[in-house]
mmCIF file of C-alpha atoms in Angstrom:
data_model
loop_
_atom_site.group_PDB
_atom_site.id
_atom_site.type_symbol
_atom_site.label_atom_id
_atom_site.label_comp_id
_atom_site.label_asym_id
_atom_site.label_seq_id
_atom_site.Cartn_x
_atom_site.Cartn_y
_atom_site.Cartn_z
ATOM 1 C CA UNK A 1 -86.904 69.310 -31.431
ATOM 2 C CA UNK A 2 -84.708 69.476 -34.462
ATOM 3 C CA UNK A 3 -82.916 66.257 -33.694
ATOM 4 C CA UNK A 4 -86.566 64.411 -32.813
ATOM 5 C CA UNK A 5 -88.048 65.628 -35.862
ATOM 6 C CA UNK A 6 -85.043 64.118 -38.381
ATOM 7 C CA UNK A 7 -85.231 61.373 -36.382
ATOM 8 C CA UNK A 8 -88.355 60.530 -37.076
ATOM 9 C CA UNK A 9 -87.880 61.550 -40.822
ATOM 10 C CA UNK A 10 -85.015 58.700 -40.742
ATOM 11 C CA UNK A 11 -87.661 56.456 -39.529
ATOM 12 C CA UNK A 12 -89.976 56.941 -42.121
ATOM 13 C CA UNK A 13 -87.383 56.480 -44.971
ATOM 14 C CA UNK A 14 -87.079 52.695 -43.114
ATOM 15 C CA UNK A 15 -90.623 51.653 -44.694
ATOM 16 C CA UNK A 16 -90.096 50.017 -48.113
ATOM 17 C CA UNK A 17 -92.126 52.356 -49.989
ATOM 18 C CA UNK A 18 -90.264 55.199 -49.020
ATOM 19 C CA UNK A 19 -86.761 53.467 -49.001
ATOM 20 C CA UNK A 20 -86.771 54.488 -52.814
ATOM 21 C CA UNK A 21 -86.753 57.686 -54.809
ATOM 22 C CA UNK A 22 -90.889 57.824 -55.500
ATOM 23 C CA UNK A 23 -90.187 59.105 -59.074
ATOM 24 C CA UNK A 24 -86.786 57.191 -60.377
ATOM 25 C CA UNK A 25 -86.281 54.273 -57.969
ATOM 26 C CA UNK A 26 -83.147 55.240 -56.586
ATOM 27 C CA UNK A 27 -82.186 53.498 -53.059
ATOM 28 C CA UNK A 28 -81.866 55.491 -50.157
ATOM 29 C CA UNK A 29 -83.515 58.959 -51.284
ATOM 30 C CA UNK A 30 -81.933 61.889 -48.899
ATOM 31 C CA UNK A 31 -85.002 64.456 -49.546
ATOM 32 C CA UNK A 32 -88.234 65.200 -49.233
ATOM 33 C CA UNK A 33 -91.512 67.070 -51.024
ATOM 34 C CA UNK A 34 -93.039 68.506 -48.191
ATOM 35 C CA UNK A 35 -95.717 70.108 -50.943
ATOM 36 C CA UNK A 36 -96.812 66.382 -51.859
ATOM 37 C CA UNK A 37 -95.635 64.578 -49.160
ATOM 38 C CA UNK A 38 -92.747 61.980 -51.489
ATOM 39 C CA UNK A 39 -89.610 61.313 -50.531
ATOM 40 C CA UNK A 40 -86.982 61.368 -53.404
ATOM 41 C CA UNK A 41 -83.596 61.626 -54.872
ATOM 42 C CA UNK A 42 -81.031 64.531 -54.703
ATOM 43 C CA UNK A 43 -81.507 64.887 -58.922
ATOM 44 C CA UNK A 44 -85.375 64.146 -58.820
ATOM 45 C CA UNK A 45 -84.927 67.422 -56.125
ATOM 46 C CA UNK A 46 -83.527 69.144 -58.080
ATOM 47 C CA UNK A 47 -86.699 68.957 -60.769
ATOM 48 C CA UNK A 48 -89.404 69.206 -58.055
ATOM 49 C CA UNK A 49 -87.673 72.521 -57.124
ATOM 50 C CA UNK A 50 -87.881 73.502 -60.271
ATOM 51 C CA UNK A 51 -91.171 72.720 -60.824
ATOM 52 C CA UNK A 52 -91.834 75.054 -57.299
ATOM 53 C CA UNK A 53 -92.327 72.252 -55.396
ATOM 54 C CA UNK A 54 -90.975 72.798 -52.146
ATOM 55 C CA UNK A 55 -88.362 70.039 -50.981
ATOM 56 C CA UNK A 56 -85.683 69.862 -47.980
ATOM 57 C CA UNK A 57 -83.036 67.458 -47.368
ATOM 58 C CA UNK A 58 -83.887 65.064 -44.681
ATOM 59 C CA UNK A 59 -80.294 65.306 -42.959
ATOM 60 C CA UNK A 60 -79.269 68.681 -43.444
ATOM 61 C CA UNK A 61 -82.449 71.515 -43.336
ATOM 62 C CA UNK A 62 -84.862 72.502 -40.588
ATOM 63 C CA UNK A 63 -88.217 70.493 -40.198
ATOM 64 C CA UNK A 64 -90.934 71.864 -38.603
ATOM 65 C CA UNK A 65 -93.113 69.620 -36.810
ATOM 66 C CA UNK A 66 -96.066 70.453 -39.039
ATOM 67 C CA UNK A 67 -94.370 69.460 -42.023
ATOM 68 C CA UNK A 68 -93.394 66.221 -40.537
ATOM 69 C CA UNK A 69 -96.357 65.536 -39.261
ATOM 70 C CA UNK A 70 -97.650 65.985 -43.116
ATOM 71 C CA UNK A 71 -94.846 63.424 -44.574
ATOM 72 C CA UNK A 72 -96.244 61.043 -41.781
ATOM 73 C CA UNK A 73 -99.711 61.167 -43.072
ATOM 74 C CA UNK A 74 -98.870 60.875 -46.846
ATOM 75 C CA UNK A 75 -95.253 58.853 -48.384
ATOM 76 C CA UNK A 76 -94.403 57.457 -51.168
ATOM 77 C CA UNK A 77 -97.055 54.972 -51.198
ATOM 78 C CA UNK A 78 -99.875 57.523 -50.679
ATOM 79 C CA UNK A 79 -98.789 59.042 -53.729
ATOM 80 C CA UNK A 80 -98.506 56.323 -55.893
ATOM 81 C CA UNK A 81 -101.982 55.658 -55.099
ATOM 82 C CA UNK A 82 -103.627 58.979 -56.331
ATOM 83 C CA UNK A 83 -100.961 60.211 -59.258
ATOM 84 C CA UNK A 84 -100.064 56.510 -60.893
ATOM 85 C CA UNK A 85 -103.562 55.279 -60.276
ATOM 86 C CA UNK A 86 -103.760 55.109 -64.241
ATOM 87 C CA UNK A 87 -100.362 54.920 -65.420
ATOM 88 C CA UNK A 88 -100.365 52.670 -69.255
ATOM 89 C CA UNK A 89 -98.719 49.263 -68.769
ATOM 90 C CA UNK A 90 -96.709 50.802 -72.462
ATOM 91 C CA UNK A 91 -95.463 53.883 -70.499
ATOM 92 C CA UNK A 92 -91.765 54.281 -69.543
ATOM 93 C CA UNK A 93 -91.212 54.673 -66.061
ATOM 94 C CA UNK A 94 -87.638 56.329 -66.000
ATOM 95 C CA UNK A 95 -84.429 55.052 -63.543
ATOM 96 C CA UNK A 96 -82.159 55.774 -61.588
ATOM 97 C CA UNK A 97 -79.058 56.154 -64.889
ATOM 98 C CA UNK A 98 -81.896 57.698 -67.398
ATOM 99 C CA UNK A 99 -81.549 61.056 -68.781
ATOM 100 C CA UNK A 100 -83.044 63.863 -67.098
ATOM 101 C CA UNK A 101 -85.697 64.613 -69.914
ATOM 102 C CA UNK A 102 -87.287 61.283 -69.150
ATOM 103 C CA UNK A 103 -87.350 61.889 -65.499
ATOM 104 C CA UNK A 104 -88.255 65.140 -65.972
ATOM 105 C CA UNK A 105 -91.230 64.986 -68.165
ATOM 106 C CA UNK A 106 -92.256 61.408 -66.140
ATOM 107 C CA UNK A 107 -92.724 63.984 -63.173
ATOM 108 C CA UNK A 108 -94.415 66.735 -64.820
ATOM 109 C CA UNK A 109 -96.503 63.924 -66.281
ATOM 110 C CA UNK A 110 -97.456 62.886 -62.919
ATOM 111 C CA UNK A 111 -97.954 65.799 -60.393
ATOM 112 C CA UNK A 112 -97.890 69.171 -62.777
ATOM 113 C CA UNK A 113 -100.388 67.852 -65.665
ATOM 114 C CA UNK A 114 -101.783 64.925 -63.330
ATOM 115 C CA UNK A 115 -102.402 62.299 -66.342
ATOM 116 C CA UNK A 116 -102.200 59.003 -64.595
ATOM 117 C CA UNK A 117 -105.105 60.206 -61.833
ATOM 118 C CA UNK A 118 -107.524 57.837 -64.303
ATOM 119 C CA UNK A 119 -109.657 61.211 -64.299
ATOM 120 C CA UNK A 120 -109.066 61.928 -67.867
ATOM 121 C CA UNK A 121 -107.860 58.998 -70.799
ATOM 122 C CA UNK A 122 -104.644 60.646 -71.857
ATOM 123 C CA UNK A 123 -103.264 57.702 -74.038
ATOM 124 C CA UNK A 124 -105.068 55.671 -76.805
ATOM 125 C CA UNK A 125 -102.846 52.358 -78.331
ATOM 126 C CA UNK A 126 -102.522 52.354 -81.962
ATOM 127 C CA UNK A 127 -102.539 48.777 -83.644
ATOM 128 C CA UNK A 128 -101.360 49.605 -86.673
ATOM 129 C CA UNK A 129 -98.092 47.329 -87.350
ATOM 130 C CA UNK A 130 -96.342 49.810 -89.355
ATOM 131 C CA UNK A 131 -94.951 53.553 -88.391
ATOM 132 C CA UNK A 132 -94.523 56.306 -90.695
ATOM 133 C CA UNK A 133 -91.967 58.932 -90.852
ATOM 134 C CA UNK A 134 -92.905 61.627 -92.731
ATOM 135 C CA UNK A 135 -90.795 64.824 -94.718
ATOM 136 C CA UNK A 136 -92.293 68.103 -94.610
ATOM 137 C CA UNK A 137 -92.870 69.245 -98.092
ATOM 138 C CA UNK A 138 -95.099 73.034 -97.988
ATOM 139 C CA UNK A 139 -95.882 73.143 -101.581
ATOM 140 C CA UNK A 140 -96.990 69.228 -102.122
ATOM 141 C CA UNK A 141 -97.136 65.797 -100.122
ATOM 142 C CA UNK A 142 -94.874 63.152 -101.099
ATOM 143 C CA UNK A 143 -95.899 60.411 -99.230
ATOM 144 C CA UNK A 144 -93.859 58.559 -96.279
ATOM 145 C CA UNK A 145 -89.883 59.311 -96.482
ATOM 146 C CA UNK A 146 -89.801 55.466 -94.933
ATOM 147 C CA UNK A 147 -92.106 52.750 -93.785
ATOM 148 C CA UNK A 148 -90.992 50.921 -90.254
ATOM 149 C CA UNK A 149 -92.036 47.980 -89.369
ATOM 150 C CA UNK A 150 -93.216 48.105 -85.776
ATOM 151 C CA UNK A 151 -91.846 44.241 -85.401
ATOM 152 C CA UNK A 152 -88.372 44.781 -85.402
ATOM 153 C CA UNK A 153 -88.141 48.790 -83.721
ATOM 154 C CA UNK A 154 -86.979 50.014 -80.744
ATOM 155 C CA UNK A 155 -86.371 53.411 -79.328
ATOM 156 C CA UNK A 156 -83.887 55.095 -76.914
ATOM 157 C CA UNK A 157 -82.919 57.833 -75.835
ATOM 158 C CA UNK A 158 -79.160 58.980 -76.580
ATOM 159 C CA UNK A 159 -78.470 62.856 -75.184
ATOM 160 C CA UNK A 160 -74.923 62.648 -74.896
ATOM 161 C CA UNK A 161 -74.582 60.315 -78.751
ATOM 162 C CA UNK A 162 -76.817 62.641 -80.773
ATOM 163 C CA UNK A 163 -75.532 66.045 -78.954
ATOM 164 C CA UNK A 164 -78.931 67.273 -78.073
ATOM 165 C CA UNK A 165 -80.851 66.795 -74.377
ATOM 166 C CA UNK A 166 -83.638 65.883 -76.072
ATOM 167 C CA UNK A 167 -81.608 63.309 -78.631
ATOM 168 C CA UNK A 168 -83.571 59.722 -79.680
ATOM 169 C CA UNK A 169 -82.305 57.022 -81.504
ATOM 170 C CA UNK A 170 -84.747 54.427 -83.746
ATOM 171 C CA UNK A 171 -83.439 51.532 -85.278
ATOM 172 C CA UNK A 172 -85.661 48.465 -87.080
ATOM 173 C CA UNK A 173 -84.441 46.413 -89.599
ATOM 174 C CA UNK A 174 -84.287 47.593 -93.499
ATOM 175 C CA UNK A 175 -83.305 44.354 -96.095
ATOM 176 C CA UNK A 176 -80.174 42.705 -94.043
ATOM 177 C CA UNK A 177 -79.251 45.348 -92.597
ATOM 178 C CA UNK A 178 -79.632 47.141 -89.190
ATOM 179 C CA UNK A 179 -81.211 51.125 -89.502
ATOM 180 C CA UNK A 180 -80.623 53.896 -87.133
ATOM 181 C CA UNK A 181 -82.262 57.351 -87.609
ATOM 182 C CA UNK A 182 -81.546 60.073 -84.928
ATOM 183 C CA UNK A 183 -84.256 62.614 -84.501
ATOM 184 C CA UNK A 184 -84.827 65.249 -81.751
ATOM 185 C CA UNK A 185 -87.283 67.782 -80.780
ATOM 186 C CA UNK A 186 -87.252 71.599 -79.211
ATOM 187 C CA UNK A 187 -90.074 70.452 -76.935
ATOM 188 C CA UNK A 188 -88.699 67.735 -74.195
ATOM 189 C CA UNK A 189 -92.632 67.083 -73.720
ATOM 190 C CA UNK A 190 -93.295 66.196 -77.587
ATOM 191 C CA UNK A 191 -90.310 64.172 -77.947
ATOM 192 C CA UNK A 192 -91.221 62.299 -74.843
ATOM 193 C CA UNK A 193 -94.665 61.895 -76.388
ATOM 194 C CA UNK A 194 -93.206 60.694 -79.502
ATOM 195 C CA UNK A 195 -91.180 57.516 -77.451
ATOM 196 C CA UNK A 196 -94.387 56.513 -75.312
ATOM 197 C CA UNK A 197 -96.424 56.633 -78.590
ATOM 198 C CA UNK A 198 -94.162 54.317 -80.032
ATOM 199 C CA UNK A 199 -94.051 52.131 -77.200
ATOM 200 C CA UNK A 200 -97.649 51.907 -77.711
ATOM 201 C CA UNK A 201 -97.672 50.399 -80.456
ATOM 202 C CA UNK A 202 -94.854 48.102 -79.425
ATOM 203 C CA UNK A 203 -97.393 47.105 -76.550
ATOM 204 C CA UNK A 204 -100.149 46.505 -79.265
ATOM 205 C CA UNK A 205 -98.080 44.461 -81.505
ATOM 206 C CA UNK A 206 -96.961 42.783 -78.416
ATOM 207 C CA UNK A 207 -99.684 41.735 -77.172
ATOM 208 C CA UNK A 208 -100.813 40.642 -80.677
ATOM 209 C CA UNK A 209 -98.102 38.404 -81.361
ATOM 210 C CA UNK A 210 -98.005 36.862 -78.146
ATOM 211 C CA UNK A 211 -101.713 36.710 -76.645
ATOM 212 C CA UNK A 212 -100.769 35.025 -73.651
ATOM 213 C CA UNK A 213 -97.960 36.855 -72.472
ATOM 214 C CA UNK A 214 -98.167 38.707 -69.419
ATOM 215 C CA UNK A 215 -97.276 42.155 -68.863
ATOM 216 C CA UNK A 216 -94.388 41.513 -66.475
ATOM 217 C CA UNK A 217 -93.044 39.164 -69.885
ATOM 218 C CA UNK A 218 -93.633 42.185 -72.192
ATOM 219 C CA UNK A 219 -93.086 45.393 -71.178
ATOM 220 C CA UNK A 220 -88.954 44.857 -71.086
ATOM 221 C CA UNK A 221 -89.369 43.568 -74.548
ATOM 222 C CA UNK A 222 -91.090 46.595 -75.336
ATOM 223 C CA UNK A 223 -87.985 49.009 -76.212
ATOM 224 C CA UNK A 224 -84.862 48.305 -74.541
ATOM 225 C CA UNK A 225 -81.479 50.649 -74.106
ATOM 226 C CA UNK A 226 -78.222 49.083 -75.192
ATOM 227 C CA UNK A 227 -76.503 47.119 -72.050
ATOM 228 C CA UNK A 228 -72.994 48.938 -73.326
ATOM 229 C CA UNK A 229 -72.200 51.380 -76.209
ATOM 230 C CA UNK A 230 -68.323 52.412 -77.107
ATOM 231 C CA UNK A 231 -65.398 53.106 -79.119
ATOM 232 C CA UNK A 232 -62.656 49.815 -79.661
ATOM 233 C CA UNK A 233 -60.277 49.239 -82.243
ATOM 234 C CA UNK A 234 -60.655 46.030 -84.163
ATOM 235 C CA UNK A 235 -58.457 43.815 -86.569
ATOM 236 C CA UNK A 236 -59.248 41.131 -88.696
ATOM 237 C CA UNK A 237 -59.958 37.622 -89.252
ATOM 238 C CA UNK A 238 -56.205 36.414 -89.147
ATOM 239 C CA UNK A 239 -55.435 39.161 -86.517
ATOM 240 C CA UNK A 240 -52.474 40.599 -88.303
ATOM 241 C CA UNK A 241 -54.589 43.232 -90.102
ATOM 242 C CA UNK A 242 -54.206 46.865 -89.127
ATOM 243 C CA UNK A 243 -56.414 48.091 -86.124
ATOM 244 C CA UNK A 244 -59.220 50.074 -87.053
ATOM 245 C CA UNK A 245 -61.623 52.180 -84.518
ATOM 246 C CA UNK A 246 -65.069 51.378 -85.092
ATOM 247 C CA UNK A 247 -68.173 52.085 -82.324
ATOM 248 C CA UNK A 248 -70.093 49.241 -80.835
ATOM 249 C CA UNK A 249 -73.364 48.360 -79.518
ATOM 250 C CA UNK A 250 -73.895 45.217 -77.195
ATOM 251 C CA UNK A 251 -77.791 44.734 -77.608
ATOM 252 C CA UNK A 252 -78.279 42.049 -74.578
ATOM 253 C CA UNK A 253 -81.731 40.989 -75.452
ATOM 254 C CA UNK A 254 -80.802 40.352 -79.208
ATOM 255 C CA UNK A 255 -77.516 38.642 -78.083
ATOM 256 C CA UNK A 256 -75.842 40.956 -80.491
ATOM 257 C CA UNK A 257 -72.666 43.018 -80.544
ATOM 258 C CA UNK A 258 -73.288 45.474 -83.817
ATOM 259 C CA UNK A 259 -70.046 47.338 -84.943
ATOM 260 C CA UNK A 260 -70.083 50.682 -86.766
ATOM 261 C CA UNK A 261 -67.546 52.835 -88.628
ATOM 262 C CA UNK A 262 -69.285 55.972 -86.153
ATOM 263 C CA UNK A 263 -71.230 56.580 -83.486
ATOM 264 C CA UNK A 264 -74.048 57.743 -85.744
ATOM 265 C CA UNK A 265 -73.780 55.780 -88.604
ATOM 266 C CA UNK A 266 -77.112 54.640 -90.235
ATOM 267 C CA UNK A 267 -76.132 50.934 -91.133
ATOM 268 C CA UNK A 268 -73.978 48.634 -89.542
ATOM 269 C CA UNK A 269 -70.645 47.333 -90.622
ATOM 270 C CA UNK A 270 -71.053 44.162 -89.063
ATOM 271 C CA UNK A 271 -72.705 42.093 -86.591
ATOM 272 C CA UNK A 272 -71.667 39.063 -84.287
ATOM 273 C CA UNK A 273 -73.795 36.750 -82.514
ATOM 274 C CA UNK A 274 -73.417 35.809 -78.849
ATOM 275 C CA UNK A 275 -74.163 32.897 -77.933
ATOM 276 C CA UNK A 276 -73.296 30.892 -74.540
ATOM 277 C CA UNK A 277 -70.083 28.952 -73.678
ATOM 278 C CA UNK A 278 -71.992 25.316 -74.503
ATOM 279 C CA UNK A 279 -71.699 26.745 -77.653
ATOM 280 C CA UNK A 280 -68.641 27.059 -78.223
ATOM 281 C CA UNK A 281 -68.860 31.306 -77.345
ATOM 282 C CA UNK A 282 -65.928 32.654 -75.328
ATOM 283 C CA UNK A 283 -65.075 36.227 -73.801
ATOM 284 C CA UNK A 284 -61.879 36.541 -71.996
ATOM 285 C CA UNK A 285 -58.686 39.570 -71.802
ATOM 286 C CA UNK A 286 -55.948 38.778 -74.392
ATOM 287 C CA UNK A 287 -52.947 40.436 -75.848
ATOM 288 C CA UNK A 288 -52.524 40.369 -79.346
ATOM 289 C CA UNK A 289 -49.791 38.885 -81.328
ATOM 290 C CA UNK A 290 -49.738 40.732 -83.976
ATOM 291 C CA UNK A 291 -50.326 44.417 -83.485
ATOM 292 C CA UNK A 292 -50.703 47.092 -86.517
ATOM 293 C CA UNK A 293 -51.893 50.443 -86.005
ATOM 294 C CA UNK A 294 -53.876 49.636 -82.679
ATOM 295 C CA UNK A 295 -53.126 52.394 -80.283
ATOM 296 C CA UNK A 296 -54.541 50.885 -77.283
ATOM 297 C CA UNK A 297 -53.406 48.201 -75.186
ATOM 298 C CA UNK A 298 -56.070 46.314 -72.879
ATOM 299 C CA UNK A 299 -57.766 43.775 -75.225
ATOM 300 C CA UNK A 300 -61.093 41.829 -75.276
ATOM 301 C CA UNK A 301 -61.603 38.559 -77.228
ATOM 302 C CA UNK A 302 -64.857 37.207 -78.294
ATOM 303 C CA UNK A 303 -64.469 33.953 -79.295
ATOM 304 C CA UNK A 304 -67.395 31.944 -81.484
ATOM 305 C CA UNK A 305 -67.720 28.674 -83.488
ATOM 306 C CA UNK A 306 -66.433 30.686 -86.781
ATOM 307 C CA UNK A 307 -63.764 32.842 -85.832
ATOM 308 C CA UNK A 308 -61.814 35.085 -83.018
ATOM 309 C CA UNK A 309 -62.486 38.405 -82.597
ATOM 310 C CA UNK A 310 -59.862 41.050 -80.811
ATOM 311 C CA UNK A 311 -60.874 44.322 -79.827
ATOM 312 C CA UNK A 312 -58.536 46.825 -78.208
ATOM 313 C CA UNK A 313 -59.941 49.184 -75.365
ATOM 314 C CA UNK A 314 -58.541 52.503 -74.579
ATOM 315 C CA UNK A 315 -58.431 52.155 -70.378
ATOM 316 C CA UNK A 316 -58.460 49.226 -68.459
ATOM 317 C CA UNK A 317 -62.121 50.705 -67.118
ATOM 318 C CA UNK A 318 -63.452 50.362 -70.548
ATOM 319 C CA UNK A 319 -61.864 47.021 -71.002
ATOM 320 C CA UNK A 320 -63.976 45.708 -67.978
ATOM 321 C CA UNK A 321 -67.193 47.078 -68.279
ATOM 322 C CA UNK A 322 -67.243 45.211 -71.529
ATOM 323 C CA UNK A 323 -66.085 41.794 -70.472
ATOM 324 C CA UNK A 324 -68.500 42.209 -67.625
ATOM 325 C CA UNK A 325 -71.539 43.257 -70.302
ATOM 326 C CA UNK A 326 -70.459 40.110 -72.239
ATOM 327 C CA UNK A 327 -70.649 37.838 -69.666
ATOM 328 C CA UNK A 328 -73.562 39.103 -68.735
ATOM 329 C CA UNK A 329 -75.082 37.850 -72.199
ATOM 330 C CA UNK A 330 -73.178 34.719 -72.196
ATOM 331 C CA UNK A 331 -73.926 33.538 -69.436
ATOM 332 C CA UNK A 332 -78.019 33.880 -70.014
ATOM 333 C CA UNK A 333 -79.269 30.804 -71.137
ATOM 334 C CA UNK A 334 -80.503 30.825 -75.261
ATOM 335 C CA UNK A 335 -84.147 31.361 -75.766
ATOM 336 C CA UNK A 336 -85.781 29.330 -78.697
ATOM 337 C CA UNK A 337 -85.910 32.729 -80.642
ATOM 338 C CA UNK A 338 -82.031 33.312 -80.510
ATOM 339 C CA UNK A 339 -81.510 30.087 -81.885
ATOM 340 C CA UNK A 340 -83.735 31.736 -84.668
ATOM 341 C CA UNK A 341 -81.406 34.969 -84.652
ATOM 342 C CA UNK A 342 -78.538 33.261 -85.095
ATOM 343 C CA UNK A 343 -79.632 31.187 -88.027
ATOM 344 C CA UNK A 344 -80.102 34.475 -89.613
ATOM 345 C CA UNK A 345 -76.790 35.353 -89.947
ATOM 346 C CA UNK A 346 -74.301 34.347 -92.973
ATOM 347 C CA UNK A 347 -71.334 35.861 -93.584
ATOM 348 C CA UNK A 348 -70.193 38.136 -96.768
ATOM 349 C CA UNK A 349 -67.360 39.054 -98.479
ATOM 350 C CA UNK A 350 -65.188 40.851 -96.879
ATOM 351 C CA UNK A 351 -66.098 45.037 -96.499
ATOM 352 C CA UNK A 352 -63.547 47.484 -98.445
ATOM 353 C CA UNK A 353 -64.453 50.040 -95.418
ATOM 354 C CA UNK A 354 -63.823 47.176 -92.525
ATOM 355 C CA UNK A 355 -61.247 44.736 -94.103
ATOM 356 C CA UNK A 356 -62.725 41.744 -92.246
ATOM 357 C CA UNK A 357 -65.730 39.764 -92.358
ATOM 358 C CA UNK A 358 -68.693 40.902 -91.496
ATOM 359 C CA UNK A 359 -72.159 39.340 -90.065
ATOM 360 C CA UNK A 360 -74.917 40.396 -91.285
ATOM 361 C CA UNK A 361 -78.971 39.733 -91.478
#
């Protein structure tokens, strides 16, 4: 009976809609919710169980034929039905590689406080194209600490960055610069709140600015999270400058590798454009012929119409995920508003922190 039973389990995880974790997406999910009936992924499990739903690996536990019989007459699908029936087109549905707060509070969201059942209206869109960040002062108000313009932010979640679980990172443009403020909460709920609120109004503005875009067009431009984030060393313009270790962010849908003296840094030290090979844009491996101060040894080379840039990597792992994120944004064709993006760029003197040129807004 026990073999029949996972055997028919195994055939049930065959359908499409249960061929992926019902909560993160992840391919070939291993366990099951016999309390509602989904079949999910060993670290969505792991919530559910702590959420006392009752769950059982497919392969290895005991399944009794009533409890089969239940995941038979309910799945993945069956549930999407009655607890996404009313999920906001702004609202982040969490992957496979997101943090465990989003996935977390995405399932809560869905089966504990049942918001997306359309019975109640959770979620109302603000269309106001500014957001305000405000300092708590007891004795008397002073106004907004900054104004952000809802055009040019984005949102993401950085746990491991900040150093807090609940850790989220805003950045929007401030004069030419780029701005990042880092703010967290106690409450994994509220700070969850606090992204999909903002994401609302990214969906208003959105949809504002571009009336006749579909969802399917807008919701990735909503808020993104960085293709590849990282520590390289750096030199300068004529290469023979002394290495310096700076952190990076490759921002694929922006086409733009931002550089930073640290990994929490509120401005940038520089930006570069990435444009396509047509171009005249170039990623490739190199060795350096001049080397000061670098102590790392597997280099990356981004090459554009102005100038050479040489990064050093620490590990040859390093080194390849970012060639491979890159190429990844050299080889996408230019849309007309990168051609915009890049005409936006000039470069200044050179930095007394960075000793090279830097690109900036």
């Amino acid at each position: 009976m026990a073999e029949r039973n996972k055997k028919m389990l195994l055939e049930l995880l065959k359908r499409p809609d249960n061929s992926r974790c019902a909560d993160c997406g992840a391919p070939d999910p291993d366990w099951a919710s016999y309390k509602l009936g989904v079949f999910v992924c060993l670290t969505c499990s792991g919530i559910h169980r702590s959420l006392s739903s009752r769950v059982k690996s497919i392969k290895l536990d005991f399944w009794e034929d009533e409890l089969v019989e239940f995941m038979k007459s309910n799945g993945n699908a069956s549930a999407r039905a009655l607890y996404e029936k009313a999920v906001p087109a702004y609202y982040y549905r969490p992957q496979e590689n997101d943090c465990v707060v989003l996935r977390e509070q995405w399932i809560r969201a869905k089966y504990e406080r049942t918001e997306f059942t359309g019975e109640t209206n959770c979620y109302a869109i603000s269309t106001n194209s500014n957001v305000h960040i405000y300092k708590c002062v007891v004795q008397e108000s002073k106004g907004p600490k900054a104004v952000i313009p809802i055009k040019d932010l984005n949102a993401t979640f950085q746990p491991e960055k900040i150093g807090h679980p609940h850790g989220l990172q805003i950045t929007y443009q401030a004069d030419d610069h780029t701005r990042n403020l880092y703010v967290y909460h106690e409450s994994p709920e509220e700070i969850v709140t606090w992204y999909n609120a903002i994401r609302a109004a990214r969906y208003a503005y959105l949809k504002t600015a571009y009336p006749t875009g579909s969802d399917e067009e807008l919701i990735p431009k909503i808020t993104r999270n960085y293709i590849k984030e990282g520590y390289m060393e750096k030199t300068g313009p004529s290469q023979k400058e002394p290495f310096k270790k700076r952190w990076f962010i490759l921002d694929s849908q922006n086409r733009k590798l931002f550089y930073f003296k640290g990994q929490l840094d509120a401005e940038e030290l520089g930006v570069i454009f990435i444009g396509t090979a047509n171009k005249g844009y170039s990623v490739k491996e190199c060795v350096p012929k001049h080397s000061r101060g670098n102590r790392w040894k597997c280099g990356v080379m981004v090459g554009t119409p102005e100038r050479q840039f040489v990064f050093m990597c620490e590990q040859e792992r390093e080194q390849r995920e970012w060639l491979d994120a890159l190429r990844q944004v050299l080889s996408r064709p230019m849309a007309p508003q990168d051609y915009t993006s890049k005409q936006g760029l000039q470069i200044l003197p050179t930095c007394q922190q960075c000793t090279v040129h830097r690109y900036a807004f």
